Amino acid sequence: MRRLRDPGFKRIARQSGYCPAVLSINDVHMLTNPRRDSLSITEWRPVTGSLPPLSAADWDSEFEKYRASPEFKLLNPHMTLSEFKKIYYMEWTHRQWGRLVGLTFVVPAVFFVARGRVSGPMAVKLAGIAGLIGFQGVLGWWMVKSGLKDDLFAPGSHPRVSQYRLAAHLGTAFLCYTAMLWNGLSILLQNRVLRDAEAALKDISAVRSSSLKVFRRSVGGLACLVFLTAMSGGLVAGLDAGMIYNDFPYMGVGLTPPRSELFSDFYCRSPDRSDLWWRNMLENPSTVQLDHRILAGTTFTAIMTLWVFTRFSPRVRTALPKHVRSAVRGVVHLVWLQVTLGISTLIYLVPVPLAAAHQAGALALLSGVVVLGSRVWIPRRTIALAKGIVSTTSRSKLAATSTSRPVQNRPINLS
């Protein structure tokens, strides 16, 4: 059986190793957003912006550009140059880390593809991830640009980036991370098949059992729900919606704010109020926080229900392999951690370390669900590979047995 040209273990480690790097970029972004450090650099220079200001004149020029921004005029009119340098370096580090991750992914990927070290399908996947990394950089500047104009927020209000662009920037980062992780796990599974195809095929047959059909679909729905909840968290961050109703489970005197507050005419832009619902759902901080609470509660309930399903359904419990059960337990632990971080972030008025940990927890929870998915959604190419190796091995053993079987001498009839 011809060995696949997909990357081996070392190249798996290279691709999967970018996942912590993307995670760290998300955390640095979480540190810059609440502090408004992302608005300290008012220009986007993908090449020449790699170097910070090197002279006093350069610093004065950058500071003068920042002084013209709405953030300086409304929030930081008394900021000094030394204070500006601190927030500048935080955003500069975020951008440099993004450039570094992009280059260290794209350059080796081009090398492997050019040398024919990866298969055609994997080359397409690598190109897609590289495109996502570049698109992420463009979205990042598009997001920052929204905070440098005062036409995106009411005159005199708190300058901030557009929550829509922030959610898009965050969503692309999550997709890029998930693509890297999923491809790394897929390659790891293929290498396991190459090492022991018979054992791997046995596990594959177990997870593809008809008894687990509902379970497999549930994992897919769970992945979408976790991602959607994380994106609603991006809207919460963009609107500073976590700074209101800092108690749990109540929001004020009840479980929800008054209906008049949740669906206020203040957020309508259409004279006929046709945009009342969707604008409040996406632009009203009270409604956005309630949406996030509902989605988070739904995610928690769905995960715990799936865990109960695997524990108390005799049919599923019998059919579920051990490595899948351990992945389910891992997701349960992660969701409990994430709920604890979310409630703590809210009741302590969104301190930056807790907020960053909460965002990292969202990505960790998504990672757990993706790992669980990789153990129950087996690519057809991997299944075909395992069957082909087992079939070839069986034929080889049969041929060897036939060749080594001694020839029995028949008695000669002399009559």
mmCIF file of C-alpha atoms in Angstrom:
data_model
loop_
_atom_site.group_PDB
_atom_site.id
_atom_site.type_symbol
_atom_site.label_atom_id
_atom_site.label_comp_id
_atom_site.label_asym_id
_atom_site.label_seq_id
_atom_site.Cartn_x
_atom_site.Cartn_y
_atom_site.Cartn_z
ATOM 1 C CA MET A 1 0.000 0.000 0.000
ATOM 2 C CA ARG A 2 1.526 3.332 -1.040
ATOM 3 C CA ARG A 3 2.295 5.591 1.900
ATOM 4 C CA LEU A 4 0.483 8.920 1.809
ATOM 5 C CA ARG A 5 2.492 12.038 1.131
ATOM 6 C CA ASP A 6 0.756 13.921 3.925
ATOM 7 C CA PRO A 7 3.047 15.405 6.599
ATOM 8 C CA GLY A 8 4.419 13.033 9.187
ATOM 9 C CA PHE A 9 4.499 13.536 12.929
ATOM 10 C CA LYS A 10 7.009 16.392 12.888
ATOM 11 C CA ARG A 11 4.985 18.332 10.349
ATOM 12 C CA ILE A 12 1.836 17.581 12.374
ATOM 13 C CA ALA A 13 3.542 19.214 15.322
ATOM 14 C CA ARG A 14 4.425 22.222 13.172
ATOM 15 C CA GLN A 15 0.864 22.753 11.972
ATOM 16 C CA SER A 16 -0.836 21.976 15.299
ATOM 17 C CA GLY A 17 1.782 24.032 17.097
ATOM 18 C CA TYR A 18 0.354 27.178 15.526
ATOM 19 C CA CYS A 19 -2.847 26.687 17.532
ATOM 20 C CA PRO A 20 -1.311 27.975 20.797
ATOM 21 C CA ALA A 21 0.129 30.884 18.813
ATOM 22 C CA VAL A 22 -3.308 31.809 17.495
ATOM 23 C CA LEU A 23 -4.688 31.366 21.015
ATOM 24 C CA SER A 24 -2.082 33.796 22.348
ATOM 25 C CA ILE A 25 -2.990 36.323 19.646
ATOM 26 C CA ASN A 26 -6.603 36.135 20.767
ATOM 27 C CA ASP A 27 -5.564 36.718 24.368
ATOM 28 C CA VAL A 28 -3.379 39.705 23.447
ATOM 29 C CA HIS A 29 -6.341 41.041 21.462
ATOM 30 C CA MET A 30 -8.524 40.600 24.544
ATOM 31 C CA LEU A 31 -5.977 42.600 26.530
ATOM 32 C CA THR A 32 -5.858 45.417 23.990
ATOM 33 C CA ASN A 33 -9.613 45.758 23.389
ATOM 34 C CA PRO A 34 -10.842 46.649 26.910
ATOM 35 C CA ARG A 35 -7.891 49.016 27.387
ATOM 36 C CA ARG A 36 -8.508 50.578 23.934
ATOM 37 C CA ASP A 37 -4.828 49.948 23.072
ATOM 38 C CA SER A 38 -5.913 48.819 19.597
ATOM 39 C CA LEU A 39 -6.722 52.444 18.691
ATOM 40 C CA SER A 40 -3.257 53.725 19.586
ATOM 41 C CA ILE A 41 -1.868 52.956 16.106
ATOM 42 C CA THR A 42 -3.900 54.957 13.624
ATOM 43 C CA GLU A 43 -2.393 53.608 10.393
ATOM 44 C CA TRP A 44 -2.077 50.226 8.763
ATOM 45 C CA ARG A 45 1.315 49.575 7.213
ATOM 46 C CA PRO A 46 1.762 45.829 6.700
ATOM 47 C CA VAL A 47 5.468 46.128 5.788
ATOM 48 C CA THR A 48 6.897 49.393 7.092
ATOM 49 C CA GLY A 49 4.817 49.145 10.265
ATOM 50 C CA SER A 50 6.950 46.244 11.467
ATOM 51 C CA LEU A 51 9.304 48.665 13.192
ATOM 52 C CA PRO A 52 8.225 50.892 16.085
ATOM 53 C CA PRO A 53 9.147 54.583 16.182
ATOM 54 C CA LEU A 54 12.928 54.792 16.555
ATOM 55 C CA SER A 55 13.481 58.463 17.278
ATOM 56 C CA ALA A 56 11.911 61.227 19.315
ATOM 57 C CA ALA A 57 10.594 62.797 16.125
ATOM 58 C CA ASP A 58 8.922 59.534 15.119
ATOM 59 C CA TRP A 59 7.263 59.241 18.525
ATOM 60 C CA ASP A 60 6.046 62.822 18.340
ATOM 61 C CA SER A 61 4.562 62.111 14.905
ATOM 62 C CA GLU A 62 2.720 58.986 16.105
ATOM 63 C CA PHE A 63 1.477 60.784 19.199
ATOM 64 C CA GLU A 64 0.202 63.668 17.108
ATOM 65 C CA LYS A 65 -1.820 61.259 14.951
ATOM 66 C CA TYR A 66 -3.317 59.709 18.067
ATOM 67 C CA ARG A 67 -4.166 63.159 19.455
ATOM 68 C CA ALA A 68 -6.393 63.684 16.410
ATOM 69 C CA SER A 69 -8.446 60.562 17.183
ATOM 70 C CA PRO A 70 -11.833 60.637 18.955
ATOM 71 C CA GLU A 71 -10.456 58.426 21.720
ATOM 72 C CA PHE A 72 -7.837 60.970 22.746
ATOM 73 C CA LYS A 73 -10.216 63.900 22.555
ATOM 74 C CA LEU A 74 -12.994 62.251 24.553
ATOM 75 C CA LEU A 75 -11.190 59.838 26.898
ATOM 76 C CA ASN A 76 -7.503 60.645 27.163
ATOM 77 C CA PRO A 77 -7.046 64.416 26.664
ATOM 78 C CA HIS A 78 -4.424 64.522 29.439
ATOM 79 C CA MET A 79 -2.380 61.523 28.275
ATOM 80 C CA THR A 80 1.377 62.068 28.202
ATOM 81 C CA LEU A 81 3.856 60.707 25.666
ATOM 82 C CA SER A 82 5.200 58.124 28.122
ATOM 83 C CA GLU A 83 1.667 56.829 28.753
ATOM 84 C CA PHE A 84 1.020 56.720 25.021
ATOM 85 C CA LYS A 85 4.112 54.577 24.503
ATOM 86 C CA LYS A 86 2.698 51.901 26.828
ATOM 87 C CA ILE A 87 -0.552 51.444 24.905
ATOM 88 C CA TYR A 88 1.302 51.795 21.585
ATOM 89 C CA TYR A 89 3.657 48.945 22.396
ATOM 90 C CA MET A 90 0.768 46.706 23.471
ATOM 91 C CA GLU A 91 -0.956 47.089 20.084
ATOM 92 C CA TRP A 92 2.372 46.912 18.223
ATOM 93 C CA THR A 93 3.133 43.589 19.951
ATOM 94 C CA HIS A 94 -0.288 42.259 18.931
ATOM 95 C CA ARG A 95 0.326 43.160 15.295
ATOM 96 C CA GLN A 96 3.886 41.806 15.274
ATOM 97 C CA TRP A 97 2.767 38.512 16.774
ATOM 98 C CA GLY A 98 0.156 38.237 14.040
ATOM 99 C CA ARG A 99 2.764 38.877 11.355
ATOM 100 C CA LEU A 100 5.086 36.300 12.903
ATOM 101 C CA VAL A 101 2.410 33.612 13.008
ATOM 102 C CA GLY A 102 1.481 34.360 9.394
ATOM 103 C CA LEU A 103 5.056 34.161 8.120
ATOM 104 C CA THR A 104 5.996 31.054 10.089
ATOM 105 C CA PHE A 105 2.939 29.294 8.707
ATOM 106 C CA VAL A 106 2.999 30.471 5.098
ATOM 107 C CA VAL A 107 6.736 30.031 4.407
ATOM 108 C CA PRO A 108 6.957 26.351 5.519
ATOM 109 C CA ALA A 109 3.624 25.625 3.816
ATOM 110 C CA VAL A 110 4.939 26.983 0.504
ATOM 111 C CA PHE A 111 8.116 24.930 0.944
ATOM 112 C CA PHE A 112 6.231 21.677 1.602
ATOM 113 C CA VAL A 113 3.853 22.233 -1.307
ATOM 114 C CA ALA A 114 6.674 23.185 -3.706
ATOM 115 C CA ARG A 115 8.674 20.093 -2.756
ATOM 116 C CA GLY A 116 5.661 17.825 -3.151
ATOM 117 C CA ARG A 117 5.772 16.790 0.494
ATOM 118 C CA VAL A 118 2.008 17.100 0.927
ATOM 119 C CA SER A 119 -0.898 15.688 -1.033
ATOM 120 C CA GLY A 120 -3.149 17.765 -3.267
ATOM 121 C CA PRO A 121 -6.064 17.977 -0.797
ATOM 122 C CA MET A 122 -3.725 19.004 2.014
ATOM 123 C CA ALA A 123 -2.143 21.674 -0.193
ATOM 124 C CA VAL A 124 -5.601 23.159 -0.758
ATOM 125 C CA LYS A 125 -6.254 23.152 2.996
ATOM 126 C CA LEU A 126 -2.948 24.865 3.703
ATOM 127 C CA ALA A 127 -3.746 27.500 1.100
ATOM 128 C CA GLY A 128 -7.141 28.069 2.709
ATOM 129 C CA ILE A 129 -5.602 28.554 6.159
ATOM 130 C CA ALA A 130 -2.997 30.922 4.744
ATOM 131 C CA GLY A 131 -5.789 32.916 3.109
ATOM 132 C CA LEU A 132 -7.640 33.068 6.437
ATOM 133 C CA ILE A 133 -4.510 34.423 8.147
ATOM 134 C CA GLY A 134 -4.185 37.201 5.563
ATOM 135 C CA PHE A 135 -7.900 37.971 5.700
ATOM 136 C CA GLN A 136 -7.660 38.147 9.479
ATOM 137 C CA GLY A 137 -5.079 40.926 9.205
ATOM 138 C CA VAL A 138 -7.288 42.905 6.828
ATOM 139 C CA LEU A 139 -10.288 42.478 9.126
ATOM 140 C CA GLY A 140 -8.187 43.622 12.076
ATOM 141 C CA TRP A 141 -7.402 46.945 10.446
ATOM 142 C CA TRP A 142 -11.011 47.302 9.244
ATOM 143 C CA MET A 143 -12.072 46.863 12.864
ATOM 144 C CA VAL A 144 -9.567 49.395 14.232
ATOM 145 C CA LYS A 145 -10.511 51.884 11.540
ATOM 146 C CA SER A 146 -14.093 51.892 12.824
ATOM 147 C CA GLY A 147 -12.873 53.288 16.156
ATOM 148 C CA LEU A 148 -10.993 56.140 14.522
ATOM 149 C CA LYS A 149 -14.159 57.717 13.106
ATOM 150 C CA ASP A 150 -16.804 59.399 15.192
ATOM 151 C CA ASP A 151 -19.564 58.698 12.685
ATOM 152 C CA LEU A 152 -20.006 55.130 13.996
ATOM 153 C CA PHE A 153 -21.021 56.178 17.477
ATOM 154 C CA ALA A 154 -23.197 58.944 18.870
ATOM 155 C CA PRO A 155 -21.485 62.336 19.359
ATOM 156 C CA GLY A 156 -19.916 62.531 22.802
ATOM 157 C CA SER A 157 -20.331 58.827 23.554
ATOM 158 C CA HIS A 158 -17.611 56.349 24.435
ATOM 159 C CA PRO A 159 -15.334 55.792 21.370
ATOM 160 C CA ARG A 160 -15.144 52.115 20.495
ATOM 161 C CA VAL A 161 -14.647 49.839 17.525
ATOM 162 C CA SER A 162 -17.712 48.494 15.742
ATOM 163 C CA GLN A 163 -19.053 45.427 17.538
ATOM 164 C CA TYR A 164 -19.882 43.902 14.150
ATOM 165 C CA ARG A 165 -16.292 44.224 12.961
ATOM 166 C CA LEU A 166 -14.957 43.013 16.301
ATOM 167 C CA ALA A 167 -17.144 39.893 16.092
ATOM 168 C CA ALA A 168 -16.030 39.322 12.482
ATOM 169 C CA HIS A 169 -12.367 39.674 13.487
ATOM 170 C CA LEU A 170 -12.854 37.291 16.404
ATOM 171 C CA GLY A 171 -14.823 34.813 14.310
ATOM 172 C CA THR A 172 -12.127 34.645 11.638
ATOM 173 C CA ALA A 173 -9.507 34.008 14.308
ATOM 174 C CA PHE A 174 -11.606 31.172 15.731
ATOM 175 C CA LEU A 175 -12.122 29.673 12.264
ATOM 176 C CA CYS A 176 -8.406 29.860 11.505
ATOM 177 C CA TYR A 177 -7.557 28.195 14.812
ATOM 178 C CA THR A 178 -10.192 25.494 14.291
ATOM 179 C CA ALA A 179 -8.946 24.753 10.770
ATOM 180 C CA MET A 180 -5.382 24.312 12.034
ATOM 181 C CA LEU A 181 -6.479 22.077 14.890
ATOM 182 C CA TRP A 182 -8.809 19.964 12.742
ATOM 183 C CA ASN A 183 -6.191 19.361 10.048
ATOM 184 C CA GLY A 184 -3.580 18.467 12.658
ATOM 185 C CA LEU A 185 -5.941 15.963 14.271
ATOM 186 C CA SER A 186 -6.859 14.505 10.866
ATOM 187 C CA ILE A 187 -3.211 13.958 9.974
ATOM 188 C CA LEU A 188 -2.600 12.409 13.370
ATOM 189 C CA LEU A 189 -5.434 9.958 12.735
ATOM 190 C CA GLN A 190 -4.016 9.071 9.321
ATOM 191 C CA ASN A 191 -0.611 8.366 10.849
ATOM 192 C CA ARG A 192 -2.261 6.111 13.425
ATOM 193 C CA VAL A 193 -3.902 4.232 10.568
ATOM 194 C CA LEU A 194 -0.516 3.822 8.899
ATOM 195 C CA ARG A 195 0.974 2.450 12.130
ATOM 196 C CA ASP A 196 -1.826 0.008 12.994
ATOM 197 C CA ALA A 197 -4.569 -0.053 10.381
ATOM 198 C CA GLU A 198 -6.406 -3.026 11.852
ATOM 199 C CA ALA A 199 -6.838 -1.454 15.317
ATOM 200 C CA ALA A 200 -7.718 1.896 13.786
ATOM 201 C CA LEU A 201 -10.342 0.323 11.528
ATOM 202 C CA LYS A 202 -11.862 -1.399 14.536
ATOM 203 C CA ASP A 203 -12.247 1.952 16.351
ATOM 204 C CA ILE A 204 -13.589 3.598 13.198
ATOM 205 C CA SER A 205 -16.219 0.887 12.800
ATOM 206 C CA ALA A 206 -17.234 1.372 16.441
ATOM 207 C CA VAL A 207 -17.812 5.135 16.174
ATOM 208 C CA ARG A 208 -19.661 4.715 12.866
ATOM 209 C CA SER A 209 -22.183 2.410 14.489
ATOM 210 C CA SER A 210 -25.829 3.204 13.829
ATOM 211 C CA SER A 211 -26.328 3.362 17.610
ATOM 212 C CA LEU A 212 -24.216 6.530 17.683
ATOM 213 C CA LYS A 213 -25.906 8.324 14.789
ATOM 214 C CA VAL A 214 -27.762 10.758 17.069
ATOM 215 C CA PHE A 215 -24.616 11.267 19.140
ATOM 216 C CA ARG A 216 -22.522 12.196 16.097
ATOM 217 C CA ARG A 217 -25.093 14.716 14.912
ATOM 218 C CA SER A 218 -25.354 16.162 18.408
ATOM 219 C CA VAL A 219 -21.625 16.814 18.489
ATOM 220 C CA GLY A 220 -21.945 18.772 15.235
ATOM 221 C CA GLY A 221 -24.759 20.882 16.628
ATOM 222 C CA LEU A 222 -22.763 21.424 19.796
ATOM 223 C CA ALA A 223 -19.771 22.763 17.846
ATOM 224 C CA CYS A 224 -22.006 25.301 16.079
ATOM 225 C CA LEU A 225 -23.585 26.325 19.384
ATOM 226 C CA VAL A 226 -20.223 26.884 21.090
ATOM 227 C CA PHE A 227 -19.026 28.991 18.151
ATOM 228 C CA LEU A 228 -22.226 31.054 18.112
ATOM 229 C CA THR A 229 -21.968 31.677 21.852
ATOM 230 C CA ALA A 230 -18.385 32.857 21.448
ATOM 231 C CA MET A 231 -19.432 35.259 18.688
ATOM 232 C CA SER A 232 -22.163 36.681 20.902
ATOM 233 C CA GLY A 233 -19.393 37.253 23.431
ATOM 234 C CA GLY A 234 -17.631 39.337 20.789
ATOM 235 C CA LEU A 235 -20.723 41.556 20.563
ATOM 236 C CA VAL A 236 -20.735 41.853 24.364
ATOM 237 C CA ALA A 237 -17.093 42.954 24.316
ATOM 238 C CA GLY A 238 -17.653 45.398 21.467
ATOM 239 C CA LEU A 239 -20.546 47.108 23.261
ATOM 240 C CA ASP A 240 -19.031 46.903 26.766
ATOM 241 C CA ALA A 241 -22.260 45.100 27.644
ATOM 242 C CA GLY A 242 -20.521 43.270 30.458
ATOM 243 C CA MET A 243 -20.298 46.515 32.402
ATOM 244 C CA ILE A 244 -24.041 46.518 33.141
ATOM 245 C CA TYR A 245 -26.169 44.107 35.174
ATOM 246 C CA ASN A 246 -23.200 42.732 37.077
ATOM 247 C CA ASP A 247 -25.081 40.113 39.033
ATOM 248 C CA PHE A 248 -26.141 36.570 38.300
ATOM 249 C CA PRO A 249 -28.586 34.991 37.590
ATOM 250 C CA TYR A 250 -30.673 38.153 37.899
ATOM 251 C CA MET A 251 -30.545 41.224 35.674
ATOM 252 C CA GLY A 252 -31.842 43.929 37.949
ATOM 253 C CA VAL A 253 -34.989 42.909 39.820
ATOM 254 C CA GLY A 254 -35.775 39.939 37.590
ATOM 255 C CA LEU A 255 -34.188 37.311 35.404
ATOM 256 C CA THR A 256 -34.503 39.686 32.429
ATOM 257 C CA PRO A 257 -34.659 43.475 32.084
ATOM 258 C CA PRO A 258 -38.034 45.099 31.263
ATOM 259 C CA ARG A 259 -39.328 44.535 27.746
ATOM 260 C CA SER A 260 -39.273 48.287 27.095
ATOM 261 C CA GLU A 261 -35.508 48.240 27.734
ATOM 262 C CA LEU A 262 -34.816 45.112 25.718
ATOM 263 C CA PHE A 263 -36.643 46.412 22.634
ATOM 264 C CA SER A 264 -36.186 50.145 22.783
ATOM 265 C CA ASP A 265 -37.109 52.522 19.962
ATOM 266 C CA PHE A 266 -33.835 54.342 20.664
ATOM 267 C CA TYR A 267 -31.926 51.862 18.513
ATOM 268 C CA CYS A 268 -34.278 52.042 15.520
ATOM 269 C CA ARG A 269 -33.048 53.726 12.361
ATOM 270 C CA SER A 270 -36.076 53.056 10.180
ATOM 271 C CA PRO A 271 -39.120 55.356 10.503
ATOM 272 C CA ASP A 272 -41.503 52.393 10.406
ATOM 273 C CA ARG A 273 -39.573 50.617 13.210
ATOM 274 C CA SER A 274 -39.021 47.575 10.982
ATOM 275 C CA ASP A 275 -35.492 47.211 12.373
ATOM 276 C CA LEU A 276 -36.609 47.221 16.014
ATOM 277 C CA TRP A 277 -35.917 43.559 16.707
ATOM 278 C CA TRP A 278 -32.632 42.949 14.958
ATOM 279 C CA ARG A 279 -31.014 46.245 15.941
ATOM 280 C CA ASN A 280 -31.831 45.703 19.601
ATOM 281 C CA MET A 281 -30.553 42.131 19.360
ATOM 282 C CA LEU A 282 -27.219 43.349 17.988
ATOM 283 C CA GLU A 283 -26.809 46.915 19.272
ATOM 284 C CA ASN A 284 -28.652 47.196 22.588
ATOM 285 C CA PRO A 285 -26.159 46.280 25.384
ATOM 286 C CA SER A 286 -28.908 44.961 27.662
ATOM 287 C CA THR A 287 -30.355 42.692 24.967
ATOM 288 C CA VAL A 288 -26.915 41.580 23.794
ATOM 289 C CA GLN A 289 -25.940 40.553 27.320
ATOM 290 C CA LEU A 290 -29.221 38.678 27.746
ATOM 291 C CA ASP A 291 -28.634 36.917 24.405
ATOM 292 C CA HIS A 292 -25.184 35.864 25.561
ATOM 293 C CA ARG A 293 -26.560 34.548 28.846
ATOM 294 C CA ILE A 294 -29.224 32.545 27.026
ATOM 295 C CA LEU A 295 -26.739 31.103 24.542
ATOM 296 C CA ALA A 296 -24.253 30.273 27.310
ATOM 297 C CA GLY A 297 -26.966 28.586 29.351
ATOM 298 C CA THR A 298 -28.126 26.653 26.292
ATOM 299 C CA THR A 299 -24.569 25.525 25.559
ATOM 300 C CA PHE A 300 -24.063 24.370 29.150
ATOM 301 C CA THR A 301 -27.386 22.512 29.157
ATOM 302 C CA ALA A 302 -26.661 20.867 25.799
ATOM 303 C CA ILE A 303 -23.263 19.605 26.930
ATOM 304 C CA MET A 304 -24.576 18.242 30.192
ATOM 305 C CA THR A 305 -27.499 16.610 28.369
ATOM 306 C CA LEU A 306 -25.076 14.943 25.958
ATOM 307 C CA TRP A 307 -23.030 13.687 28.902
ATOM 308 C CA VAL A 308 -26.136 12.269 30.585
ATOM 309 C CA PHE A 309 -27.091 10.660 27.270
ATOM 310 C CA THR A 310 -23.742 8.864 27.098
ATOM 311 C CA ARG A 311 -23.969 7.776 30.731
ATOM 312 C CA PHE A 312 -27.530 6.549 31.040
ATOM 313 C CA SER A 313 -28.493 5.365 27.560
ATOM 314 C CA PRO A 314 -27.589 1.645 27.579
ATOM 315 C CA ARG A 315 -27.359 1.485 23.804
ATOM 316 C CA VAL A 316 -25.028 4.490 23.513
ATOM 317 C CA ARG A 317 -22.978 3.598 26.575
ATOM 318 C CA THR A 318 -22.274 0.145 25.189
ATOM 319 C CA ALA A 319 -21.383 1.347 21.706
ATOM 320 C CA LEU A 320 -19.272 4.360 22.740
ATOM 321 C CA PRO A 321 -15.503 3.663 22.629
ATOM 322 C CA LYS A 322 -13.372 4.572 25.626
ATOM 323 C CA HIS A 323 -11.450 7.372 23.881
ATOM 324 C CA VAL A 324 -14.742 9.052 22.910
ATOM 325 C CA ARG A 325 -16.064 8.848 26.467
ATOM 326 C CA SER A 326 -12.896 10.513 27.735
ATOM 327 C CA ALA A 327 -13.349 13.323 25.197
ATOM 328 C CA VAL A 328 -16.911 13.879 26.417
ATOM 329 C CA ARG A 329 -15.655 14.153 29.995
ATOM 330 C CA GLY A 330 -13.067 16.666 28.873
ATOM 331 C CA VAL A 331 -15.761 18.852 27.283
ATOM 332 C CA VAL A 332 -17.817 18.673 30.485
ATOM 333 C CA HIS A 333 -14.852 19.874 32.558
ATOM 334 C CA LEU A 334 -14.161 22.697 30.118
ATOM 335 C CA VAL A 335 -17.743 23.954 30.101
ATOM 336 C CA TRP A 336 -17.829 24.072 33.902
ATOM 337 C CA LEU A 337 -14.597 26.060 33.866
ATOM 338 C CA GLN A 338 -15.950 28.420 31.211
ATOM 339 C CA VAL A 339 -19.210 29.040 33.086
ATOM 340 C CA THR A 340 -17.237 29.813 36.249
ATOM 341 C CA LEU A 341 -14.993 32.247 34.361
ATOM 342 C CA GLY A 342 -17.974 33.924 32.689
ATOM 343 C CA ILE A 343 -19.904 34.507 35.915
ATOM 344 C CA SER A 344 -16.753 35.690 37.703
ATOM 345 C CA THR A 345 -15.944 38.117 34.880
ATOM 346 C CA LEU A 346 -19.443 39.569 35.113
ATOM 347 C CA ILE A 347 -19.771 39.996 38.868
ATOM 348 C CA TYR A 348 -16.259 41.467 39.229
ATOM 349 C CA LEU A 349 -16.968 44.167 36.604
ATOM 350 C CA VAL A 350 -14.921 42.646 33.766
ATOM 351 C CA PRO A 351 -11.331 42.842 35.033
ATOM 352 C CA VAL A 352 -8.960 42.431 32.100
ATOM 353 C CA PRO A 353 -7.225 39.216 33.327
ATOM 354 C CA LEU A 354 -10.564 37.490 33.917
ATOM 355 C CA ALA A 355 -11.957 38.723 30.597
ATOM 356 C CA ALA A 356 -8.888 37.371 28.768
ATOM 357 C CA ALA A 357 -9.211 34.051 30.609
ATOM 358 C CA HIS A 358 -12.901 33.882 29.681
ATOM 359 C CA GLN A 359 -12.112 34.360 25.994
ATOM 360 C CA ALA A 360 -9.349 31.755 26.203
ATOM 361 C CA GLY A 361 -11.856 29.467 27.887
ATOM 362 C CA ALA A 362 -14.223 29.856 24.933
ATOM 363 C CA LEU A 363 -11.475 28.780 22.554
ATOM 364 C CA ALA A 364 -10.509 25.909 24.853
ATOM 365 C CA LEU A 365 -14.123 24.722 24.959
ATOM 366 C CA LEU A 366 -14.349 24.892 21.170
ATOM 367 C CA SER A 367 -11.090 22.928 21.013
ATOM 368 C CA GLY A 368 -12.549 20.235 23.253
ATOM 369 C CA VAL A 369 -15.603 19.899 21.035
ATOM 370 C CA VAL A 370 -13.403 19.763 17.910
ATOM 371 C CA VAL A 371 -11.267 17.026 19.497
ATOM 372 C CA LEU A 372 -14.459 15.130 20.329
ATOM 373 C CA GLY A 373 -15.652 15.638 16.763
ATOM 374 C CA SER A 374 -12.369 14.334 15.350
ATOM 375 C CA ARG A 375 -13.004 11.058 17.188
ATOM 376 C CA VAL A 376 -16.497 10.519 15.794
ATOM 377 C CA TRP A 377 -16.376 12.216 12.360
ATOM 378 C CA ILE A 378 -13.918 10.131 10.379
ATOM 379 C CA PRO A 379 -12.994 11.466 6.898
ATOM 380 C CA ARG A 380 -13.842 9.128 4.050
ATOM 381 C CA ARG A 381 -10.279 9.299 2.808
ATOM 382 C CA THR A 382 -9.024 7.981 6.139
ATOM 383 C CA ILE A 383 -11.595 5.166 6.125
ATOM 384 C CA ALA A 384 -10.586 4.186 2.590
ATOM 385 C CA LEU A 385 -6.927 4.253 3.626
ATOM 386 C CA ALA A 386 -7.543 1.939 6.586
ATOM 387 C CA LYS A 387 -9.630 -0.491 4.537
ATOM 388 C CA GLY A 388 -7.047 -0.526 1.779
ATOM 389 C CA ILE A 389 -4.179 -1.280 4.149
ATOM 390 C CA VAL A 390 -6.125 -4.042 5.929
ATOM 391 C CA SER A 391 -7.196 -5.563 2.622
ATOM 392 C CA THR A 392 -3.663 -5.481 1.226
ATOM 393 C CA THR A 393 -2.223 -6.945 4.420
ATOM 394 C CA SER A 394 -4.786 -9.756 4.396
ATOM 395 C CA ARG A 395 -4.000 -10.650 0.785
ATOM 396 C CA SER A 396 -0.277 -10.594 1.528
ATOM 397 C CA LYS A 397 -0.711 -12.929 4.489
ATOM 398 C CA LEU A 398 -2.898 -15.256 2.423
ATOM 399 C CA ALA A 399 -0.357 -15.332 -0.391
ATOM 400 C CA ALA A 400 2.492 -15.995 2.060
ATOM 401 C CA THR A 401 0.532 -18.839 3.653
ATOM 402 C CA SER A 402 -0.190 -20.395 0.275
ATOM 403 C CA THR A 403 3.443 -20.172 -0.765
ATOM 404 C CA SER A 404 4.835 -21.700 2.437
ATOM 405 C CA ARG A 405 2.327 -24.639 2.557
ATOM 406 C CA PRO A 406 4.215 -27.967 1.919
ATOM 407 C CA VAL A 407 3.233 -30.055 -1.120
ATOM 408 C CA GLN A 408 1.920 -33.491 -0.093
ATOM 409 C CA ASN A 409 3.411 -36.472 -2.034
ATOM 410 C CA ARG A 410 0.805 -38.733 -3.473
ATOM 411 C CA PRO A 411 1.505 -42.534 -3.486
ATOM 412 C CA ILE A 412 2.500 -43.973 -6.896
ATOM 413 C CA ASN A 413 0.409 -46.813 -8.197
ATOM 414 C CA LEU A 414 2.833 -49.352 -9.777
ATOM 415 C CA SER A 415 0.221 -51.880 -10.849
#
